[in-house]
Short mmCIF file of C-alpha atoms and ligand atoms in Angstrom, two decimals:
data_model
loop_
_atom_site.label_atom_id
_atom_site.label_comp_id
_atom_site.label_asym_id
_atom_site.label_seq_id
_atom_site.Cartn_x
_atom_site.Cartn_y
_atom_site.Cartn_z
CA MET A 87 -117.81 136.82 -102.08
CA PRO A 88 -114.67 134.67 -101.27
CA THR A 89 -114.87 131.12 -101.91
CA THR A 90 -113.59 128.65 -99.06
CA ASN A 91 -110.71 127.86 -101.30
CA ASP A 92 -109.91 131.75 -101.48
CA ILE A 93 -110.11 131.96 -97.78
CA ARG A 94 -107.76 129.13 -97.03
CA ALA A 95 -105.28 130.37 -99.42
CA ALA A 96 -105.51 133.99 -98.11
CA PHE A 97 -105.03 132.72 -94.46
CA LEU A 98 -101.83 130.89 -95.28
CA ASP A 99 -100.56 133.79 -97.41
CA TYR A 100 -101.15 136.09 -94.63
CA PHE A 101 -99.03 134.06 -92.04
CA ALA A 102 -96.38 133.32 -94.80
CA SER A 103 -96.01 137.04 -95.33
CA GLN A 104 -95.44 137.19 -91.52
CA GLY A 105 -92.52 134.85 -91.68
CA HIS A 106 -94.46 131.59 -91.13
CA GLN A 107 -93.56 128.41 -93.14
CA ILE A 108 -96.49 126.98 -94.88
CA VAL A 109 -96.64 123.35 -93.79
CA PRO A 110 -98.85 120.73 -95.56
CA SER A 111 -101.64 118.98 -93.78
CA SER A 112 -100.52 115.83 -91.83
CA PRO A 113 -102.58 112.65 -92.57
CA LEU A 114 -105.81 111.90 -90.51
CA VAL A 115 -104.08 108.93 -88.99
CA PRO A 116 -101.43 110.28 -86.73
CA ARG A 117 -97.97 108.99 -87.38
CA ASN A 118 -96.54 110.23 -83.99
CA ASP A 119 -99.16 109.32 -81.46
CA PRO A 120 -100.69 105.79 -81.39
CA THR A 121 -103.06 106.65 -78.53
CA LEU A 122 -104.86 109.20 -80.83
CA LEU A 123 -107.66 107.86 -82.83
CA PHE A 124 -107.54 110.60 -85.58
CA THR A 125 -105.81 113.89 -86.03
CA ASN A 126 -108.23 116.19 -84.29
CA ALA A 127 -106.20 119.47 -84.18
CA GLY A 128 -103.57 121.54 -86.09
CA MET A 129 -101.05 121.06 -83.46
CA VAL A 130 -101.00 117.17 -83.56
CA GLN A 131 -98.19 117.08 -86.14
CA PHE A 132 -96.07 119.39 -83.99
CA LYS A 133 -96.54 117.75 -80.59
CA ASN A 134 -92.99 116.65 -80.39
CA VAL A 135 -91.73 120.04 -81.57
CA PHE A 136 -93.59 121.75 -78.62
CA THR A 137 -92.16 119.21 -76.17
CA GLY A 138 -88.67 119.82 -77.59
CA GLN A 139 -88.10 116.14 -78.71
CA GLU A 140 -88.04 117.29 -82.38
CA THR A 141 -86.60 120.41 -83.98
CA ARG A 142 -87.62 121.92 -87.28
CA PRO A 143 -85.75 124.34 -89.61
CA TYR A 144 -88.51 127.00 -88.85
CA ASN A 145 -89.87 128.46 -85.65
CA ARG A 146 -93.15 129.81 -87.11
CA ALA A 147 -95.52 127.65 -89.08
CA THR A 148 -98.93 127.82 -90.67
CA THR A 149 -101.26 125.09 -91.77
CA ALA A 150 -104.63 124.03 -93.12
CA GLN A 151 -105.06 120.77 -91.20
CA LYS A 152 -107.47 118.05 -92.10
CA VAL A 153 -109.14 117.05 -88.89
CA VAL A 154 -111.76 114.21 -87.75
CA ARG A 155 -113.60 114.63 -84.61
CA ALA A 156 -115.67 111.43 -84.51
CA GLY A 157 -114.25 109.66 -81.45
CA GLY A 158 -112.28 110.01 -78.36
CA LYS A 159 -112.24 113.31 -76.37
CA HIS A 160 -113.60 115.15 -79.09
CA ASN A 161 -116.74 113.54 -80.49
CA ASP A 162 -118.83 115.75 -82.74
CA LEU A 163 -120.69 113.06 -84.41
CA ASP A 164 -124.00 113.34 -82.83
CA ASN A 165 -124.04 117.16 -83.36
CA VAL A 166 -123.60 116.64 -87.12
CA GLY A 167 -126.94 117.57 -89.04
CA TYR A 168 -128.41 119.23 -85.96
CA THR A 169 -126.05 122.22 -85.17
CA ALA A 170 -125.17 124.82 -87.79
CA ARG A 171 -121.37 124.60 -86.77
CA HIS A 172 -120.25 121.01 -86.14
CA HIS A 173 -118.69 118.57 -88.52
CA THR A 174 -116.93 115.26 -88.24
CA PHE A 175 -114.42 116.39 -90.95
CA PHE A 176 -113.35 119.78 -90.99
CA GLU A 177 -110.29 122.05 -91.79
CA MET A 178 -108.54 123.70 -88.95
CA MET A 179 -106.38 126.75 -90.08
CA GLY A 180 -103.57 127.58 -87.54
CA ASN A 181 -100.57 129.53 -86.87
CA PHE A 182 -97.86 128.19 -84.54
CA SER A 183 -94.79 129.77 -82.83
CA PHE A 184 -92.38 127.31 -81.38
CA GLY A 185 -90.65 129.18 -78.73
CA ASP A 186 -90.58 132.43 -80.97
CA TYR A 187 -93.37 134.91 -80.47
CA PHE A 188 -95.93 134.86 -77.69
CA LYS A 189 -99.14 136.41 -76.59
CA PRO A 190 -98.87 140.02 -77.80
CA LEU A 191 -98.12 139.10 -81.42
CA ALA A 192 -100.45 136.23 -81.50
CA ILE A 193 -103.30 138.42 -80.56
CA GLU A 194 -102.22 141.13 -82.92
CA LEU A 195 -101.70 138.80 -85.92
CA ALA A 196 -105.17 137.14 -85.28
CA TRP A 197 -107.05 140.42 -84.68
CA ASN A 198 -105.41 142.30 -87.62
CA LEU A 199 -106.21 139.41 -90.07
CA ILE A 200 -109.85 139.07 -89.21
CA THR A 201 -110.68 142.72 -88.91
CA ARG A 202 -108.39 144.32 -91.33
CA ASP A 203 -107.63 141.82 -94.09
CA PHE A 204 -111.14 140.05 -93.93
CA GLY A 205 -112.97 143.10 -92.62
CA LEU A 206 -115.10 141.71 -89.84
CA PRO A 207 -116.76 144.41 -87.84
CA LYS A 208 -115.39 144.73 -84.39
CA ASP A 209 -118.95 145.05 -82.80
CA LYS A 210 -119.77 141.49 -83.80
CA LEU A 211 -116.66 140.09 -82.08
CA LEU A 212 -116.10 139.08 -78.53
CA VAL A 213 -113.31 136.90 -76.81
CA THR A 214 -112.70 134.82 -73.89
CA VAL A 215 -109.86 134.47 -71.58
CA TYR A 216 -108.86 132.13 -68.75
CA SER A 217 -110.08 133.76 -65.63
CA GLU A 218 -106.47 134.06 -64.21
CA ASP A 219 -104.89 135.28 -67.34
CA GLU A 220 -104.67 139.01 -66.76
CA ASP A 221 -102.07 139.42 -69.53
CA ALA A 222 -104.39 138.31 -72.20
CA ALA A 223 -107.25 140.43 -70.89
CA ALA A 224 -105.00 143.51 -71.02
CA LEU A 225 -103.71 142.58 -74.34
CA TRP A 226 -107.15 142.50 -75.88
CA ARG A 227 -108.00 145.88 -74.40
CA LYS A 228 -104.84 147.28 -75.75
CA ILE A 229 -104.44 145.75 -79.13
CA ALA A 230 -108.11 145.26 -80.22
CA GLY A 231 -109.52 148.05 -78.06
CA LEU A 232 -112.25 145.71 -76.73
CA SER A 233 -114.18 146.80 -73.80
CA ASP A 234 -114.35 144.80 -70.75
CA ASP A 235 -117.86 143.55 -71.40
CA ARG A 236 -116.56 142.02 -74.58
CA ILE A 237 -113.68 140.07 -72.71
CA ILE A 238 -115.38 137.10 -70.99
CA ARG A 239 -113.38 135.42 -68.15
CA ILE A 240 -113.84 131.72 -68.09
CA PRO A 241 -112.66 129.77 -65.18
CA THR A 242 -112.95 126.18 -66.39
CA SER A 243 -110.78 123.93 -68.27
CA ASP A 244 -112.39 125.03 -71.62
CA ASN A 245 -109.87 127.95 -71.33
CA PHE A 246 -106.97 126.08 -69.88
CA TRP A 247 -105.35 123.67 -72.35
CA ARG A 248 -103.05 120.60 -71.59
CA MET A 249 -101.50 118.28 -73.94
CA GLY A 250 -101.86 115.50 -71.34
CA ASP A 251 -101.32 114.75 -67.66
CA VAL A 252 -97.77 115.74 -68.17
CA GLY A 253 -96.37 118.35 -70.67
CA PRO A 254 -96.89 121.69 -72.08
CA CYS A 255 -100.01 123.62 -70.85
CA GLY A 256 -101.37 127.08 -70.68
CA PRO A 257 -104.32 129.34 -70.80
CA CYS A 258 -106.23 129.82 -73.99
CA SER A 259 -108.40 132.74 -75.51
CA GLU A 260 -111.23 132.13 -78.05
CA ILE A 261 -112.63 134.60 -80.52
CA PHE A 262 -116.52 134.52 -81.03
CA TYR A 263 -118.65 135.86 -83.66
CA ASP A 264 -122.18 137.01 -82.88
CA HIS A 265 -124.66 136.07 -85.70
CA GLY A 266 -127.20 138.23 -84.07
CA PRO A 267 -130.35 137.99 -82.06
CA ASP A 268 -132.41 136.25 -84.50
CA VAL A 269 -130.40 132.92 -83.84
CA PRO A 270 -130.99 131.21 -80.54
CA GLY A 271 -128.02 130.86 -78.21
CA GLY A 272 -126.15 132.99 -75.49
CA PRO A 273 -122.63 134.20 -75.02
CA PRO A 274 -119.90 131.98 -73.99
CA GLY A 275 -120.11 131.07 -70.37
CA SER A 276 -123.83 131.54 -70.11
CA PRO A 277 -126.27 128.69 -69.70
CA ASP A 278 -127.48 128.75 -73.16
CA GLU A 279 -123.95 128.94 -74.73
CA ASP A 280 -124.56 125.90 -76.79
CA GLY A 281 -126.70 127.59 -79.47
CA ASP A 282 -125.56 128.90 -82.87
CA ARG A 283 -125.73 132.55 -82.20
CA PHE A 284 -122.33 133.10 -80.67
CA VAL A 285 -119.87 130.90 -82.64
CA GLU A 286 -116.47 130.16 -81.59
CA ILE A 287 -114.14 130.74 -84.61
CA TRP A 288 -110.72 130.76 -83.41
CA ASN A 289 -108.92 129.34 -80.29
CA LEU A 290 -105.39 130.85 -79.38
CA VAL A 291 -103.49 128.66 -77.05
CA PHE A 292 -100.69 130.12 -74.92
CA MET A 293 -98.34 127.29 -74.02
CA GLN A 294 -96.51 128.93 -71.05
CA PHE A 295 -96.02 126.18 -68.60
CA PHE A 296 -94.77 122.71 -68.28
CA GLU A 297 -96.66 120.36 -66.06
CA ASP A 298 -94.59 117.43 -64.49
CA PRO A 299 -95.57 115.78 -62.22
CA PRO A 300 -99.25 116.09 -62.59
CA GLY A 301 -100.43 119.30 -60.74
CA THR A 302 -96.91 120.90 -60.69
CA ARG A 303 -96.47 123.63 -63.30
CA THR A 304 -93.19 125.53 -64.03
CA PRO A 305 -92.96 128.46 -66.62
CA LEU A 306 -91.45 127.51 -69.78
CA PRO A 307 -88.37 129.47 -70.74
CA ARG A 308 -89.53 129.77 -74.32
CA PRO A 309 -93.24 129.83 -74.42
CA SER A 310 -95.14 128.68 -77.58
CA ILE A 311 -98.24 129.58 -79.54
CA ASP A 312 -100.72 127.15 -81.08
CA THR A 313 -103.88 128.36 -82.74
CA GLY A 314 -106.95 126.72 -84.47
CA MET A 315 -109.58 128.40 -86.62
CA GLY A 316 -112.49 126.54 -87.94
CA LEU A 317 -112.52 127.24 -91.83
CA GLU A 318 -116.05 126.32 -92.48
CA ARG A 319 -117.22 128.60 -89.49
CA PHE A 320 -115.21 131.39 -90.81
CA ALA A 321 -116.23 130.82 -94.50
CA ALA A 322 -119.98 131.16 -93.25
CA ILE A 323 -119.32 134.48 -91.85
CA MET A 324 -117.42 135.77 -94.92
CA GLN A 325 -120.23 134.41 -97.17
CA GLY A 326 -122.95 136.11 -95.31
CA LYS A 327 -124.42 132.91 -93.89
CA ARG A 328 -125.38 131.61 -90.32
CA ASP A 329 -124.79 128.05 -91.11
CA ASN A 330 -121.72 126.32 -92.28
CA TYR A 331 -123.76 124.01 -94.33
CA ASP A 332 -124.84 127.07 -96.54
CA THR A 333 -121.14 127.89 -97.52
CA ASP A 334 -120.19 127.08 -101.12
CA THR A 335 -118.31 123.67 -100.55
CA LEU A 336 -120.96 121.94 -98.25
CA ARG A 337 -123.85 123.49 -100.27
CA ALA A 338 -122.43 121.92 -103.37
CA LEU A 339 -122.32 118.40 -101.63
CA ILE A 340 -125.87 119.03 -100.16
CA LEU A 341 -127.15 119.64 -103.88
CA ALA A 342 -125.13 116.51 -105.07
CA SER A 343 -127.01 114.58 -102.52
CA ALA A 344 -130.40 116.19 -103.51
CA ASP A 345 -129.61 115.28 -107.03
CA ALA A 346 -128.74 111.70 -106.55
CA THR A 347 -131.75 111.11 -104.46
CA GLY A 348 -134.23 113.17 -106.16
CA GLN A 349 -135.08 114.90 -102.71
CA ASP A 350 -135.58 118.66 -102.28
CA PRO A 351 -132.36 119.86 -100.54
CA ASP A 352 -134.34 122.07 -98.20
CA GLY A 353 -137.48 119.91 -97.64
CA GLN A 354 -138.21 117.17 -95.28
CA PHE A 355 -134.94 115.61 -95.67
CA LYS A 356 -132.86 118.64 -94.92
CA SER A 357 -131.01 117.23 -92.07
CA SER A 358 -130.29 114.04 -93.96
CA HIS A 359 -128.62 115.80 -96.71
CA ARG A 360 -126.37 117.72 -94.17
CA VAL A 361 -125.53 114.46 -92.42
CA ILE A 362 -124.63 112.96 -95.96
CA ALA A 363 -122.55 115.96 -96.97
CA ASP A 364 -120.57 115.86 -93.94
CA HIS A 365 -120.05 112.13 -93.80
CA LEU A 366 -119.05 112.08 -97.46
CA ARG A 367 -116.15 114.28 -96.59
CA SER A 368 -114.88 112.02 -93.47
CA THR A 369 -115.47 109.01 -95.52
CA ALA A 370 -113.40 110.02 -98.56
CA PHE A 371 -110.64 111.75 -96.67
CA LEU A 372 -110.17 108.78 -94.29
CA ILE A 373 -110.14 106.29 -97.04
CA ALA A 374 -107.62 108.47 -98.88
CA ASP A 375 -105.38 108.33 -95.70
CA GLY A 376 -105.53 104.59 -95.59
CA VAL A 377 -108.46 103.84 -93.25
CA LEU A 378 -110.73 101.14 -94.58
CA PRO A 379 -114.14 100.09 -93.02
CA ALA A 380 -113.46 97.37 -90.39
CA LYS A 381 -114.77 95.57 -87.30
CA ASP A 382 -112.77 97.55 -84.93
CA GLY A 383 -110.59 100.51 -84.24
CA ARG A 384 -110.29 103.34 -86.71
CA GLY A 385 -111.97 101.23 -89.33
CA TYR A 386 -115.12 100.80 -87.20
CA VAL A 387 -115.44 104.48 -86.63
CA LEU A 388 -115.33 104.86 -90.50
CA ARG A 389 -117.79 101.99 -90.94
CA ARG A 390 -120.10 103.79 -88.46
CA ILE A 391 -119.85 107.07 -90.34
CA MET A 392 -120.41 105.40 -93.69
CA ARG A 393 -123.43 103.20 -92.56
CA ARG A 394 -125.06 106.53 -90.94
CA ALA A 395 -124.95 108.16 -94.31
CA MET A 396 -126.15 105.08 -96.00
CA ARG A 397 -129.20 104.85 -93.80
CA HIS A 398 -130.12 108.46 -94.58
CA LEU A 399 -129.73 107.68 -98.27
CA HIS A 400 -131.91 104.70 -97.97
CA MET A 401 -134.45 106.55 -96.27
CA MET A 402 -134.84 108.92 -98.97
CA GLY A 403 -136.02 106.17 -101.13
CA THR A 404 -132.82 105.06 -102.95
CA THR A 405 -132.64 101.31 -103.87
CA ASP A 406 -129.35 101.12 -105.54
CA PRO A 407 -126.07 102.28 -103.94
CA VAL A 408 -125.72 106.12 -104.37
CA PHE A 409 -123.23 107.22 -101.76
CA TYR A 410 -120.20 106.62 -104.14
CA LYS A 411 -121.96 108.91 -106.67
CA LEU A 412 -121.32 111.90 -104.51
CA LEU A 413 -117.49 111.61 -104.73
CA PRO A 414 -117.05 113.61 -108.06
CA ALA A 415 -118.86 116.57 -106.39
CA LEU A 416 -116.38 116.41 -103.46
CA ILE A 417 -113.40 116.15 -105.77
CA ARG A 418 -114.45 119.20 -107.73
CA GLN A 419 -114.81 121.22 -104.50
CA MET A 420 -111.70 119.97 -102.67
CA GLY A 421 -109.46 118.11 -105.17
CA ALA A 422 -107.27 121.02 -106.01
CA ALA A 423 -106.39 121.80 -102.27
CA TYR A 424 -106.26 118.04 -101.46
CA PRO A 425 -104.73 116.23 -104.47
CA GLU A 426 -104.83 112.94 -102.33
CA LEU A 427 -108.60 112.74 -103.04
CA GLY A 428 -107.96 112.53 -106.84
CA GLN A 429 -105.07 110.10 -106.51
CA ALA A 430 -107.14 107.81 -104.35
CA GLU A 431 -110.43 108.25 -106.30
CA ALA A 432 -110.77 104.58 -107.50
CA LEU A 433 -110.01 103.17 -104.10
CA ILE A 434 -112.55 105.59 -102.34
CA ARG A 435 -115.02 104.88 -104.90
CA GLU A 436 -114.78 100.96 -104.62
CA THR A 437 -114.71 101.11 -101.06
CA MET A 438 -117.91 103.15 -100.90
CA LEU A 439 -119.69 101.18 -103.39
CA GLY A 440 -118.56 97.63 -101.72
CA GLU A 441 -119.74 98.79 -98.28
CA GLU A 442 -123.12 100.11 -99.44
CA GLU A 443 -123.69 96.89 -101.64
CA ARG A 444 -123.03 94.73 -98.44
CA PHE A 445 -125.09 96.82 -96.19
CA LYS A 446 -128.10 97.58 -98.33
CA ALA A 447 -129.32 94.06 -98.04
CA MET A 448 -129.34 94.07 -94.35
CA LEU A 449 -130.27 97.72 -93.88
CA GLY A 450 -133.89 97.25 -95.22
CA ARG A 451 -134.59 94.23 -93.01
CA GLY A 452 -132.97 95.82 -90.03
CA LEU A 453 -135.08 98.90 -90.41
CA GLY A 454 -138.26 96.76 -90.71
CA LEU A 455 -137.40 95.19 -87.38
CA LEU A 456 -136.58 98.49 -85.88
CA GLY A 457 -140.01 99.76 -87.21
CA GLU A 458 -141.93 97.01 -85.63
CA GLU A 459 -140.06 97.29 -82.40
CA THR A 460 -140.44 101.07 -82.17
CA ASP A 461 -144.15 100.73 -82.67
CA LYS A 462 -144.45 98.88 -79.56
CA LEU A 463 -142.76 101.60 -77.46
CA PRO A 464 -144.47 104.19 -75.57
CA SER A 465 -143.65 107.85 -76.48
CA GLY A 466 -140.14 108.71 -75.37
CA GLY A 467 -139.46 105.11 -74.51
CA ALA A 468 -136.16 103.12 -74.72
CA LEU A 469 -135.67 100.38 -77.10
CA PRO A 470 -134.67 97.14 -75.34
CA GLY A 471 -131.00 96.42 -75.35
CA ASP A 472 -131.38 93.01 -76.74
CA VAL A 473 -133.16 94.48 -79.81
CA ALA A 474 -130.40 97.10 -80.36
CA PHE A 475 -128.03 94.24 -80.08
CA LYS A 476 -129.74 92.01 -82.47
CA LEU A 477 -129.70 95.01 -84.91
CA TYR A 478 -125.99 95.18 -84.34
CA ASP A 479 -125.06 91.59 -84.51
CA THR A 480 -127.34 90.29 -87.19
CA PHE A 481 -127.99 93.44 -89.42
CA GLY A 482 -124.69 95.37 -88.93
CA PHE A 483 -126.30 98.34 -87.33
CA PRO A 484 -123.83 100.16 -85.13
CA LEU A 485 -125.25 101.40 -81.78
CA ASP A 486 -125.19 105.11 -82.79
CA LEU A 487 -126.99 104.28 -86.13
CA THR A 488 -129.84 102.86 -84.20
CA GLN A 489 -129.76 105.93 -81.83
CA ASP A 490 -129.60 108.23 -84.85
CA ALA A 491 -132.60 106.43 -86.45
CA LEU A 492 -134.67 106.70 -83.40
CA ARG A 493 -133.80 110.33 -82.81
CA SER A 494 -136.64 111.78 -84.99
CA SER A 495 -139.30 109.86 -83.15
CA GLY A 496 -137.89 110.83 -79.66
CA HIS A 497 -136.98 107.43 -78.68
CA THR A 498 -133.67 106.30 -77.05
CA VAL A 499 -131.85 103.00 -76.67
CA ASP A 500 -131.20 101.01 -73.39
CA VAL A 501 -127.63 101.25 -73.54
CA ASP A 502 -126.83 99.33 -70.46
CA GLY A 503 -129.00 96.52 -71.81
CA PHE A 504 -127.14 96.58 -75.05
CA ASP A 505 -123.77 96.37 -73.24
CA ALA A 506 -125.05 93.49 -71.26
CA ALA A 507 -126.30 91.71 -74.41
CA MET A 508 -122.83 91.98 -75.84
CA LYS A 509 -121.06 90.74 -72.74
CA GLN A 510 -123.36 87.71 -72.65
CA GLN A 511 -122.49 87.06 -76.19
CA ARG A 512 -118.78 87.25 -75.38
CA GLU A 513 -119.35 84.86 -72.53
CA ARG A 514 -121.24 82.33 -74.70
CA ALA A 515 -118.39 82.57 -77.26
CA ARG A 516 -115.84 81.88 -74.61
CA ALA A 517 -117.82 78.85 -73.24
CA ALA A 518 -118.36 77.38 -76.70
CA TRP A 519 -114.62 77.68 -77.46
CA THR A 520 -113.37 74.21 -77.39
CA GLY A 521 -109.92 75.46 -78.19
CA SER A 522 -106.64 74.36 -79.65
CA GLY A 523 -105.47 72.63 -76.47
CA ASP A 524 -102.99 75.53 -76.00
CA THR A 525 -104.49 76.98 -72.96
CA ALA A 526 -101.81 79.56 -72.55
CA THR A 527 -102.58 81.05 -75.95
CA GLU A 528 -106.29 80.98 -75.37
CA THR A 529 -105.94 82.64 -72.01
CA VAL A 530 -104.03 85.40 -73.60
CA TRP A 531 -106.44 85.60 -76.46
CA PHE A 532 -109.42 85.99 -74.18
CA GLU A 533 -107.76 88.41 -71.76
CA ALA A 534 -106.75 90.61 -74.71
CA ARG A 535 -110.20 90.46 -76.18
CA ASP A 536 -111.59 91.36 -72.82
CA ARG A 537 -109.39 94.25 -72.54
CA PHE A 538 -109.43 95.48 -76.05
CA GLY A 539 -112.81 94.08 -77.16
CA ALA A 540 -114.32 97.51 -76.39
CA SER A 541 -112.21 98.78 -79.33
CA GLU A 542 -115.37 98.08 -81.51
CA PHE A 543 -116.87 101.07 -79.82
CA LEU A 544 -113.69 103.28 -79.80
CA GLY A 545 -115.22 106.43 -80.61
CA TYR A 546 -118.07 106.81 -78.31
CA SER A 547 -117.06 105.30 -75.12
CA THR A 548 -113.32 105.38 -74.94
CA GLU A 549 -111.44 108.37 -73.66
CA VAL A 550 -107.98 108.60 -75.36
CA ALA A 551 -105.47 111.12 -74.40
CA ASP A 552 -105.09 113.43 -77.12
CA GLY A 553 -104.10 116.75 -78.55
CA GLU A 554 -107.17 118.73 -77.81
CA ILE A 555 -106.54 122.21 -78.77
P1 ATP B 1434 -116.75 124.12 -79.93
O1 ATP B 1434 -116.64 124.57 -78.51
O2 ATP B 1434 -117.48 124.82 -80.81
O3 ATP B 1434 -117.16 122.65 -79.90
P2 ATP B 1434 -113.91 123.54 -79.59
O4 ATP B 1434 -113.64 124.49 -78.56
O5 ATP B 1434 -114.25 122.17 -79.35
O6 ATP B 1434 -115.24 124.18 -80.48
P3 ATP B 1434 -111.33 123.69 -80.50
O7 ATP B 1434 -110.65 122.47 -79.95
O8 ATP B 1434 -110.95 124.98 -79.87
O9 ATP B 1434 -112.88 123.70 -80.81
O10 ATP B 1434 -110.80 123.85 -82.21
C1 ATP B 1434 -110.39 125.05 -82.85
C2 ATP B 1434 -111.52 125.64 -83.74
O11 ATP B 1434 -111.89 124.50 -84.62
C3 ATP B 1434 -112.68 126.09 -83.03
O12 ATP B 1434 -112.54 127.37 -82.59
C4 ATP B 1434 -113.77 126.06 -84.22
O13 ATP B 1434 -113.80 127.12 -84.99
C5 ATP B 1434 -113.25 124.81 -84.95
N1 ATP B 1434 -114.18 123.60 -84.65
C6 ATP B 1434 -114.00 122.81 -83.58
N2 ATP B 1434 -114.83 121.76 -83.55
C7 ATP B 1434 -115.40 121.85 -84.82
C8 ATP B 1434 -116.31 120.95 -85.68
N3 ATP B 1434 -116.74 119.91 -85.05
N4 ATP B 1434 -116.79 121.35 -86.66
C9 ATP B 1434 -116.23 122.53 -87.39
N5 ATP B 1434 -115.47 123.38 -86.77
C10 ATP B 1434 -114.91 122.96 -85.52
MG1 MG B 1435 -116.01 121.07 -79.31
MG1 MG B 1436 -115.18 125.56 -77.37
MG1 MG B 1437 -112.02 125.85 -78.43
#
């Protein structure tokens, strides 16, 4: 049975043997795009190559890219622990053609890799195409021999990719694997497509137009290819599992969590262990790439992820900090492929320990308050916004942590009330500000704060233009 590390290497070797340059993953903090929270797709490091602003000494590339989807347009944070196929941190495998090959070879390379080299049975696979993309449908019939009922036409933006309002764009085609009728969920395009039965494993983007101004598309003289395959989803299939969390890497992290907390990995805290395994990866990789927990921006997204994991650890009865104790297990699994983890081990460890020490004291008291307030709620009721705000302001509970904590009892949070309480507090702060006498500076400061204050919540309310693949 191939390990996740074997599969990553086989993917890169395959594309290298087909003339692709193996390019290292770029950092999780994008260097070339300040509007993007985190690198969320393999194509991000190549954005300027696709637009023609930058050239490279190769026109075919392949990567295993670290990505985080915990904010902006792609936010999978709330899926984690609950679906079999979503993570906040994952590895996106990809092959890229910069004006070199296009649809026919892209489809052929992908199909040969998964059916010939990796041996996936054809009758378990189906594909989607953009409804207007007759070329792609014909190529899937011809190259893969797929019958029409296995080529699903999708008319929505899910199958039409755009870099932004202006820039390269084009139809995409996704390859799905059917885990079988025992798993709930319907085929792509059906009302119950959100289940774990039909899993999207690979997205092929055909960049064939340039859009400018918005709404006006002209064909690109040299169209390009951008693809993204989820390594964990593919590893699950190759390892005979239906759930990403049962693959070698993630299972090892779940066992580390079970060991550190003394709680059965498959018992009542099963989803907590999954959340912890996932959040351990995003935490360690983000810190290794220079993000530190903070009150706003990227650092606040990291803090939210860390505190969520810490709440789950706390719930399992741990009294002393434990999150940092899981780090060696991660380095054992992924340190060879990502040496930055080992290089930053001391920093990651100290940051995890420090954050948990600070949060632990407030966490117990905050959960006490939350318990009392939840007891007063009717079934399915919403926690009042001012309580959620107090938890945020006094006990350091990010809003999504409170929401996650209420999820198991079926309660929600009055988010409008929370926002209102936040706004009120801002106004009080403004009124109480006696100031330095420099009115111009103060005005600028408050305006900036009003405009950018929401950055504390960047990650679940702010839409950022990004390189969605
Ligand atoms: P989904 O519809 O399942 O949320 P997506 O269409 O958002 O996936 P893409 O943006 O097309 O995903 O990314 C390319 C590939 O990355 C997907 O085909 C999938 O295999 C993988 N992938 C996407 N999101 C996640 C995630 N949160 N965790 C693990 N793998 C993912
Ligand atoms: Mg998605
Ligand atoms: Mg999708
Ligand atoms: Mg997709």
